[in-house]
Each structure stands twice: as C-alpha cells, then as structure tokens.
PDB file of C-alpha atoms in Angstrom:
ATOM      1  CA  GLU A  92     -24.493 -33.696  26.103  1.00 77.00           C
ATOM      2  CA  ASP A  93     -22.626 -33.113  23.478  1.00 81.00           C
ATOM      3  CA  GLN A  94     -20.893 -29.882  24.139  1.00 88.00           C
ATOM      4  CA  VAL A  95     -17.252 -28.116  23.068  1.00 93.00           C
ATOM      5  CA  THR A  96     -15.607 -25.622  25.844  1.00 95.00           C
ATOM      6  CA  GLN A  97     -12.874 -22.858  25.122  1.00 97.00           C
ATOM      7  CA  SER A  98     -10.200 -21.539  27.472  1.00 97.00           C
ATOM      8  CA  PRO A  99      -9.211 -18.694  27.497  1.00 97.00           C
ATOM      9  CA  GLU A 100     -11.912 -16.392  26.252  1.00 95.00           C
ATOM     10  CA  ALA A 101      -9.945 -13.932  25.087  1.00 96.00           C
ATOM     11  CA  LEU A 102      -6.228 -13.627  24.379  1.00 97.00           C
ATOM     12  CA  ARG A 103      -3.922 -10.473  23.899  1.00 97.00           C
ATOM     13  CA  LEU A 104      -0.148 -11.358  22.550  1.00 97.00           C
ATOM     14  CA  GLN A 105       2.797  -9.536  21.077  1.00 97.00           C
ATOM     15  CA  GLU A 106       3.616  -9.577  17.079  1.00 97.00           C
ATOM     16  CA  GLY A 107       5.836 -13.535  17.414  1.00 96.00           C
ATOM     17  CA  GLU A 108       4.300 -14.114  20.880  1.00 97.00           C
ATOM     18  CA  SER A 109       2.901 -17.772  20.374  1.00 97.00           C
ATOM     19  CA  SER A 110       0.342 -19.436  22.117  1.00 98.00           C
ATOM     20  CA  SER A 111      -1.986 -22.245  22.666  1.00 98.00           C
ATOM     21  CA  LEU A 112      -6.054 -22.030  22.304  1.00 98.00           C
ATOM     22  CA  ASN A 113      -7.381 -24.508  23.874  1.00 98.00           C
ATOM     23  CA  CYS A 114     -11.003 -27.105  23.300  1.00 97.00           C
ATOM     24  CA  SER A 115     -12.493 -29.453  25.854  1.00 97.00           C
ATOM     25  CA  TYR A 116     -15.397 -31.495  24.104  1.00 93.00           C
ATOM     26  CA  THR A 117     -17.264 -34.713  25.610  1.00 90.00           C
ATOM     27  CA  VAL A 118     -18.930 -35.896  22.799  1.00 84.00           C
ATOM     28  CA  SER A 119     -20.995 -39.563  22.516  1.00 81.00           C
ATOM     29  CA  GLY A 120     -19.315 -40.449  18.803  1.00 78.00           C
ATOM     30  CA  LEU A 121     -16.777 -38.094  17.041  1.00 79.00           C
ATOM     31  CA  ARG A 122     -17.457 -37.354  14.213  1.00 84.00           C
ATOM     32  CA  GLY A 123     -14.828 -34.763  13.256  1.00 89.00           C
ATOM     33  CA  LEU A 124     -13.063 -31.959  15.418  1.00 93.00           C
ATOM     34  CA  PHE A 125     -12.965 -28.476  13.834  1.00 95.00           C
ATOM     35  CA  TRP A 126     -11.148 -25.436  13.325  1.00 97.00           C
ATOM     36  CA  TYR A 127     -12.810 -22.390  12.261  1.00 96.00           C
ATOM     37  CA  ARG A 128     -11.417 -18.591  11.979  1.00 97.00           C
ATOM     38  CA  GLN A 129     -13.929 -15.596  11.989  1.00 95.00           C
ATOM     39  CA  ASP A 130     -13.977 -12.171  11.869  1.00 94.00           C
ATOM     40  CA  PRO A 131     -16.031  -9.475  13.342  1.00 89.00           C
ATOM     41  CA  GLY A 132     -19.423  -9.316  11.229  1.00 85.00           C
ATOM     42  CA  LYS A 133     -18.831 -12.506   8.646  1.00 89.00           C
ATOM     43  CA  GLY A 134     -19.522 -16.135   8.459  1.00 91.00           C
ATOM     44  CA  PRO A 135     -17.057 -18.727  10.202  1.00 93.00           C
ATOM     45  CA  GLU A 136     -13.925 -19.753   7.846  1.00 95.00           C
ATOM     46  CA  PHE A 137     -12.837 -23.392   7.832  1.00 94.00           C
ATOM     47  CA  LEU A 138      -9.441 -23.250   8.459  1.00 96.00           C
ATOM     48  CA  PHE A 139      -8.816 -27.271  10.086  1.00 93.00           C
ATOM     49  CA  THR A 140     -10.288 -30.671  10.456  1.00 93.00           C
ATOM     50  CA  LEU A 141      -9.300 -33.575  12.248  1.00 93.00           C
ATOM     51  CA  TYR A 142     -10.457 -36.581  13.309  1.00 89.00           C
ATOM     52  CA  SER A 143      -8.293 -39.427  15.166  1.00 89.00           C
ATOM     53  CA  ALA A 144      -6.191 -38.457  18.585  1.00 92.00           C
ATOM     54  CA  GLY A 145      -2.650 -38.306  17.990  1.00 95.00           C
ATOM     55  CA  GLU A 146      -3.702 -35.773  14.171  1.00 95.00           C
ATOM     56  CA  GLU A 147      -1.996 -32.760  13.482  1.00 96.00           C
ATOM     57  CA  LYS A 148      -2.181 -30.637  10.453  1.00 96.00           C
ATOM     58  CA  GLU A 149      -0.362 -27.435   9.315  1.00 96.00           C
ATOM     59  CA  LYS A 150      -1.397 -24.174   7.849  1.00 94.00           C
ATOM     60  CA  GLU A 151       0.745 -21.478   7.841  1.00 94.00           C
ATOM     61  CA  ARG A 152       1.376 -20.094  11.508  1.00 96.00           C
ATOM     62  CA  LEU A 153      -1.247 -22.146  12.957  1.00 97.00           C
ATOM     63  CA  LYS A 154      -1.273 -26.106  14.143  1.00 98.00           C
ATOM     64  CA  ALA A 155      -4.089 -28.041  14.937  1.00 98.00           C
ATOM     65  CA  THR A 156      -3.583 -31.359  16.674  1.00 97.00           C
ATOM     66  CA  LEU A 157      -6.048 -33.788  18.343  1.00 95.00           C
ATOM     67  CA  THR A 158      -6.159 -35.945  22.070  1.00 92.00           C
ATOM     68  CA  LYS A 159      -9.473 -37.799  23.301  1.00 88.00           C
ATOM     69  CA  LYS A 160     -10.635 -35.459  25.008  1.00 91.00           C
ATOM     70  CA  GLU A 161      -9.422 -32.152  23.736  1.00 96.00           C
ATOM     71  CA  SER A 162      -7.569 -30.191  20.476  1.00 97.00           C
ATOM     72  CA  PHE A 163      -4.776 -27.251  20.633  1.00 98.00           C
ATOM     73  CA  LEU A 164      -4.806 -24.445  18.359  1.00 98.00           C
ATOM     74  CA  HIS A 165      -0.735 -23.729  18.326  1.00 98.00           C
ATOM     75  CA  ILE A 166      -0.126 -19.883  16.898  1.00 97.00           C
ATOM     76  CA  THR A 167       4.050 -19.310  15.884  1.00 97.00           C
ATOM     77  CA  ALA A 168       4.941 -16.375  15.515  1.00 97.00           C
ATOM     78  CA  PRO A 169       1.375 -14.182  15.028  1.00 97.00           C
ATOM     79  CA  LYS A 170       0.718 -10.877  12.959  1.00 97.00           C
ATOM     80  CA  PRO A 171      -1.849  -8.743  13.394  1.00 97.00           C
ATOM     81  CA  GLU A 172      -3.883 -10.136  10.556  1.00 97.00           C
ATOM     82  CA  ASP A 173      -4.162 -13.108  13.506  1.00 97.00           C
ATOM     83  CA  SER A 174      -6.318 -11.389  14.742  1.00 97.00           C
ATOM     84  CA  ALA A 175      -9.771 -12.999  14.631  1.00 97.00           C
ATOM     85  CA  THR A 176     -12.464 -15.266  16.760  1.00 96.00           C
ATOM     86  CA  TYR A 177     -11.290 -18.952  16.512  1.00 97.00           C
ATOM     87  CA  LEU A 178     -13.801 -21.197  16.931  1.00 96.00           C
ATOM     88  CA  CYS A 179     -13.634 -25.012  18.057  1.00 96.00           C
ATOM     89  CA  ALA A 180     -16.894 -26.855  16.873  1.00 94.00           C
ATOM     90  CA  VAL A 181     -17.151 -31.221  17.072  1.00 91.00           C
ATOM     91  CA  GLY A 182     -19.386 -33.205  14.881  1.00 85.00           C
ATOM     92  CA  GLY A 183     -21.734 -35.263  16.827  1.00 71.00           C
ATOM     93  CA  GLY A 184     -24.833 -37.319  16.266  1.00 68.00           C
ATOM     94  CA  GLY A 185     -26.519 -36.873  12.829  1.00 70.00           C
ATOM     95  CA  PHE A 186     -25.975 -33.331  10.580  1.00 72.00           C
ATOM     96  CA  LYS A 187     -25.134 -31.398  14.064  1.00 80.00           C
ATOM     97  CA  THR A 188     -22.652 -29.925  14.437  1.00 86.00           C
ATOM     98  CA  ILE A 189     -21.604 -28.153  17.723  1.00 89.00           C
ATOM     99  CA  PHE A 190     -19.544 -25.198  18.417  1.00 91.00           C
ATOM    100  CA  GLY A 191     -17.973 -24.112  21.379  1.00 93.00           C
ATOM    101  CA  ALA A 192     -17.674 -19.657  21.920  1.00 92.00           C
ATOM    102  CA  GLY A 193     -14.509 -18.744  20.608  1.00 94.00           C
ATOM    103  CA  THR A 194     -11.361 -18.000  21.638  1.00 97.00           C
ATOM    104  CA  ARG A 195     -10.829 -14.129  20.664  1.00 96.00           C
ATOM    105  CA  LEU A 196      -7.425 -13.605  19.314  1.00 97.00           C
ATOM    106  CA  PHE A 197      -5.467  -9.529  19.427  1.00 97.00           C
ATOM    107  CA  VAL A 198      -2.571  -9.441  18.359  1.00 97.00           C
ATOM    108  CA  LYS A 199      -0.119  -6.267  18.888  1.00 96.00           C
ATOM    109  CA  ALA A 200       2.407  -4.991  15.681  1.00 95.00           C
TER     110      ALA A 200
ATOM    111  CA  ALA B  24     -15.835 -20.387  -6.609  1.00 65.00           C
ATOM    112  CA  ALA B  25     -19.733 -20.013  -5.855  1.00 75.00           C
ATOM    113  CA  GLY B  26     -19.970 -19.816  -1.885  1.00 91.00           C
ATOM    114  CA  VAL B  27     -23.621 -19.422   0.075  1.00 96.00           C
ATOM    115  CA  ILE B  28     -24.978 -16.630  -0.347  1.00 96.00           C
ATOM    116  CA  GLN B  29     -27.128 -14.953   2.526  1.00 97.00           C
ATOM    117  CA  SER B  30     -29.987 -13.140   1.728  1.00 96.00           C
ATOM    118  CA  PRO B  31     -31.536 -10.372   3.240  1.00 97.00           C
ATOM    119  CA  ARG B  32     -27.775  -8.847   4.930  1.00 95.00           C
ATOM    120  CA  HIS B  33     -29.469  -6.545   6.557  1.00 96.00           C
ATOM    121  CA  LEU B  34     -33.187  -6.276   7.813  1.00 97.00           C
ATOM    122  CA  ILE B  35     -34.666  -4.764  10.761  1.00 98.00           C
ATOM    123  CA  LYS B  36     -38.516  -5.291  12.264  1.00 97.00           C
ATOM    124  CA  GLU B  37     -40.812  -4.296  14.938  1.00 97.00           C
ATOM    125  CA  LYS B  38     -41.747  -6.516  17.749  1.00 97.00           C
ATOM    126  CA  ARG B  39     -43.989  -8.889  16.769  1.00 97.00           C
ATOM    127  CA  GLU B  40     -43.223  -8.610  13.220  1.00 97.00           C
ATOM    128  CA  THR B  41     -42.757 -11.476  10.367  1.00 98.00           C
ATOM    129  CA  ALA B  42     -38.519 -11.938   8.875  1.00 97.00           C
ATOM    130  CA  THR B  43     -37.910 -14.306   6.188  1.00 98.00           C
ATOM    131  CA  LEU B  44     -34.741 -15.149   5.576  1.00 98.00           C
ATOM    132  CA  LYS B  45     -33.013 -17.273   2.734  1.00 98.00           C
ATOM    133  CA  CYS B  46     -30.111 -19.069   1.810  1.00 97.00           C
ATOM    134  CA  TYR B  47     -29.045 -20.654  -1.329  1.00 97.00           C
ATOM    135  CA  PRO B  48     -26.128 -22.863  -0.799  1.00 96.00           C
ATOM    136  CA  ILE B  49     -23.059 -24.387  -2.724  1.00 94.00           C
ATOM    137  CA  PRO B  50     -24.013 -25.669  -5.673  1.00 91.00           C
ATOM    138  CA  ARG B  51     -24.562 -29.702  -5.419  1.00 87.00           C
ATOM    139  CA  HIS B  52     -24.153 -29.184  -1.449  1.00 90.00           C
ATOM    140  CA  ASP B  53     -27.584 -30.863  -0.540  1.00 88.00           C
ATOM    141  CA  THR B  54     -27.368 -30.230   3.134  1.00 91.00           C
ATOM    142  CA  VAL B  55     -28.226 -26.915   4.910  1.00 94.00           C
ATOM    143  CA  TYR B  56     -27.779 -25.584   8.191  1.00 94.00           C
ATOM    144  CA  TRP B  57     -29.188 -22.498   9.588  1.00 96.00           C
ATOM    145  CA  TYR B  58     -26.878 -20.807  12.923  1.00 95.00           C
ATOM    146  CA  GLN B  59     -28.065 -18.368  15.331  1.00 96.00           C
ATOM    147  CA  GLN B  60     -25.288 -15.874  16.786  1.00 93.00           C
ATOM    148  CA  GLY B  61     -25.824 -13.072  19.038  1.00 92.00           C
ATOM    149  CA  PRO B  62     -23.561 -10.407  20.103  1.00 86.00           C
ATOM    150  CA  GLY B  63     -20.346 -11.868  21.306  1.00 83.00           C
ATOM    151  CA  GLN B  64     -21.481 -16.030  21.549  1.00 87.00           C
ATOM    152  CA  ASP B  65     -20.965 -18.440  19.585  1.00 87.00           C
ATOM    153  CA  PRO B  66     -23.231 -19.969  16.790  1.00 90.00           C
ATOM    154  CA  GLN B  67     -26.330 -21.384  18.015  1.00 92.00           C
ATOM    155  CA  PHE B  68     -27.673 -24.320  15.974  1.00 91.00           C
ATOM    156  CA  LEU B  69     -31.442 -24.153  14.815  1.00 95.00           C
ATOM    157  CA  ILE B  70     -31.765 -27.132  12.415  1.00 94.00           C
ATOM    158  CA  SER B  71     -30.713 -28.347   9.110  1.00 93.00           C
ATOM    159  CA  PHE B  72     -32.260 -29.610   5.798  1.00 93.00           C
ATOM    160  CA  TYR B  73     -30.440 -33.110   3.772  1.00 90.00           C
ATOM    161  CA  GLU B  74     -32.816 -32.940   0.631  1.00 89.00           C
ATOM    162  CA  LYS B  75     -34.839 -31.113   1.375  1.00 91.00           C
ATOM    163  CA  MET B  76     -36.502 -33.096   4.396  1.00 93.00           C
ATOM    164  CA  GLN B  77     -35.576 -32.090   8.155  1.00 92.00           C
ATOM    165  CA  SER B  78     -32.561 -34.390   8.935  1.00 89.00           C
ATOM    166  CA  ASP B  79     -31.584 -32.480  12.416  1.00 88.00           C
ATOM    167  CA  LYS B  80     -33.481 -29.822  14.918  1.00 90.00           C
ATOM    168  CA  GLY B  81     -30.964 -27.349  17.540  1.00 90.00           C
ATOM    169  CA  SER B  82     -32.388 -24.612  19.647  1.00 88.00           C
ATOM    170  CA  ILE B  83     -35.403 -23.047  16.929  1.00 93.00           C
ATOM    171  CA  PRO B  84     -37.857 -21.114  18.850  1.00 95.00           C
ATOM    172  CA  ASP B  85     -41.715 -22.876  17.982  1.00 95.00           C
ATOM    173  CA  ARG B  86     -42.110 -18.748  16.241  1.00 97.00           C
ATOM    174  CA  PHE B  87     -39.618 -20.493  13.778  1.00 97.00           C
ATOM    175  CA  SER B  88     -40.041 -22.507  10.677  1.00 96.00           C
ATOM    176  CA  ALA B  89     -37.901 -23.557   8.262  1.00 97.00           C
ATOM    177  CA  GLN B  90     -37.741 -25.133   5.080  1.00 96.00           C
ATOM    178  CA  GLN B  91     -35.438 -26.744   2.095  1.00 96.00           C
ATOM    179  CA  PHE B  92     -36.837 -26.254  -1.047  1.00 95.00           C
ATOM    180  CA  SER B  93     -36.223 -28.270  -4.697  1.00 93.00           C
ATOM    181  CA  ASP B  94     -33.681 -26.107  -5.971  1.00 92.00           C
ATOM    182  CA  TYR B  95     -31.859 -26.639  -2.521  1.00 93.00           C
ATOM    183  CA  HIS B  96     -31.853 -23.207  -1.135  1.00 95.00           C
ATOM    184  CA  SER B  97     -33.475 -22.875   2.441  1.00 97.00           C
ATOM    185  CA  GLU B  98     -36.124 -20.015   3.689  1.00 98.00           C
ATOM    186  CA  LEU B  99     -35.630 -19.129   7.979  1.00 98.00           C
ATOM    187  CA  ASN B 100     -38.866 -17.816   8.689  1.00 98.00           C
ATOM    188  CA  MET B 101     -39.759 -16.408  11.902  1.00 98.00           C
ATOM    189  CA  SER B 102     -42.903 -14.751  13.518  1.00 97.00           C
ATOM    190  CA  SER B 103     -43.784 -12.822  16.911  1.00 97.00           C
ATOM    191  CA  LEU B 104     -40.070 -11.742  16.707  1.00 97.00           C
ATOM    192  CA  GLU B 105     -38.794 -10.746  19.748  1.00 97.00           C
ATOM    193  CA  LEU B 106     -36.210  -8.125  20.873  1.00 96.00           C
ATOM    194  CA  GLY B 107     -33.893 -11.446  21.991  1.00 95.00           C
ATOM    195  CA  ASP B 108     -34.359 -12.566  18.425  1.00 97.00           C
ATOM    196  CA  SER B 109     -31.726  -9.481  17.614  1.00 97.00           C
ATOM    197  CA  ALA B 110     -28.760 -12.186  16.040  1.00 96.00           C
ATOM    198  CA  LEU B 111     -26.999 -12.765  12.629  1.00 96.00           C
ATOM    199  CA  TYR B 112     -28.450 -15.204  11.132  1.00 97.00           C
ATOM    200  CA  PHE B 113     -25.591 -17.764   9.284  1.00 96.00           C
ATOM    201  CA  CYS B 114     -26.598 -20.744   6.971  1.00 97.00           C
ATOM    202  CA  ALA B 115     -24.519 -23.329   6.200  1.00 95.00           C
ATOM    203  CA  SER B 116     -24.186 -25.958   3.546  1.00 94.00           C
ATOM    204  CA  SER B 117     -21.928 -29.240   2.895  1.00 91.00           C
ATOM    205  CA  LYS B 118     -22.290 -32.311   1.146  1.00 84.00           C
ATOM    206  CA  ALA B 119     -24.423 -34.383   3.315  1.00 75.00           C
ATOM    207  CA  PRO B 120     -22.338 -36.793   5.911  1.00 70.00           C
ATOM    208  CA  GLN B 121     -20.917 -39.669   4.686  1.00 68.00           C
ATOM    209  CA  GLY B 122     -19.961 -42.878   6.338  1.00 64.00           C
ATOM    210  CA  THR B 123     -18.381 -42.167  10.102  1.00 61.00           C
ATOM    211  CA  GLY B 124     -17.567 -38.394   9.703  1.00 68.00           C
ATOM    212  CA  ALA B 125     -18.928 -35.299   9.453  1.00 73.00           C
ATOM    213  CA  ASN B 126     -18.043 -32.953   6.824  1.00 80.00           C
ATOM    214  CA  VAL B 127     -16.700 -29.757   6.482  1.00 88.00           C
ATOM    215  CA  LEU B 128     -19.290 -26.350   6.861  1.00 91.00           C
ATOM    216  CA  THR B 129     -19.018 -23.737   4.507  1.00 93.00           C
ATOM    217  CA  PHE B 130     -21.303 -20.394   5.610  1.00 95.00           C
ATOM    218  CA  GLY B 131     -22.481 -17.467   3.800  1.00 95.00           C
ATOM    219  CA  ALA B 132     -21.927 -14.454   5.343  1.00 94.00           C
ATOM    220  CA  GLY B 133     -25.009 -13.885   7.552  1.00 95.00           C
ATOM    221  CA  SER B 134     -28.468 -12.035   7.791  1.00 97.00           C
ATOM    222  CA  ARG B 135     -27.945  -9.491  10.530  1.00 96.00           C
ATOM    223  CA  LEU B 136     -32.236  -9.172  12.156  1.00 97.00           C
ATOM    224  CA  THR B 137     -32.634  -6.289  14.588  1.00 97.00           C
ATOM    225  CA  VAL B 138     -36.263  -6.148  16.595  1.00 97.00           C
ATOM    226  CA  LEU B 139     -36.822  -3.151  17.505  1.00 96.00           C
TER     227      LEU B 139
END
C-alpha cells in the first residue's frame, strides 16, 4: 500500500534558523513526489514536483531534493511568513495522490 | 486566473441529515478529486473523476456518493451524516495524468462541514 510519512510533526524555528523537513515514502511505481504548502483553513498550494532520484528544485528560501526512498524540504533562513503546514504527497497508481500528515512549521521573529 | 471554486464554503447540518458540496474545476481541467481533511490531519483521498467517469476510489464511505457532470463540475453527496463527518472537504482539479507522471493538483478553498 502506498504510504507517506513526514517528520517532524511540528518544527519551531527562530527567524534565520535553517532546517530540513523529511518525507519518507513507499509506493509501487512513483509517478511524482509533490510538496504543498497549506495555511490554516485553506487548500494546499503547490510548491514543487520531483520525478527522479537526484532531482532538486528551488524556490526562494525553499529547496526540495529527492532520493529513492525520501525527500527533503530544506528551508534556508526562514521568515515568519514561512509558517505553515508543509505537505508531502506521492502520485501512485491511477489518479490517486496520497498525502502525508504534514509538518507544521512555526517561525518566530 | 480562474481557480477551483467550491460551494458552499461553510455548512452546518444535524446528524442524519444530507449535504451536497459542489466543485467547479479550472477551465480545461478534465479531472476532479475530492479530499476530506479532519482537524490536524492530512487530506484523505475520497474519489476522483475523469471525463465524467469515476477514475479512482479511496476511503469514501458508502453513505457518500459523487459524480461529475457534462460541464465537468462535480458534486459530493453525503447522507445520514454523522458527527465524525465534520471536516474540511477539498476539491482539486488537474488535467488527466499523461504518460508516467502524475499531475499537479490545484485545490479549492474547501467547504467546512459541521455536523451537530
């Protein structure tokens, strides 16, 4: 069964304190690894797609990397506005996209 | 740019009542997905439709049904509501997966259902 596990569940950082979020996955035939950002009471918003091991993508203070078993979302010098829940998801068989439980990030000024 | 439109945004129902949620996908998106998200939980895949046909099924209760219409909008019908059905219901849309890659989902703002 396709499964996505994210860690840590919550992460508290000081502004400027860099860190990484982890996403481990098991899927029969990876058809994309996705990172989304979700603000409270809103729908997830797309950040990155990664398709093959070794692939990296960057956007402002965020950088996503992918290996055969996990993905990391690196946050460099975060700001308070980066506070949100970061969801990892995998495209499995058919039309399903399976989400992890997310990492709630709190960045304090 | 047009986004995914969901209605209503908020809905309050009593136990055992029925509720209907609507979703209007991004123009030219032919695939619609429904997700249920409880407080502090990840979005749980319920069901998806491609070209008006059910394309995949997740953890959708038998009390729920959904369909996609000729204009590609979708409706999620929920009957015999239970307290545990209280959640945010998200609709997402995409173009159908092409080749070996899954497509990016664009989510609506969600419909918050409260069952009393």
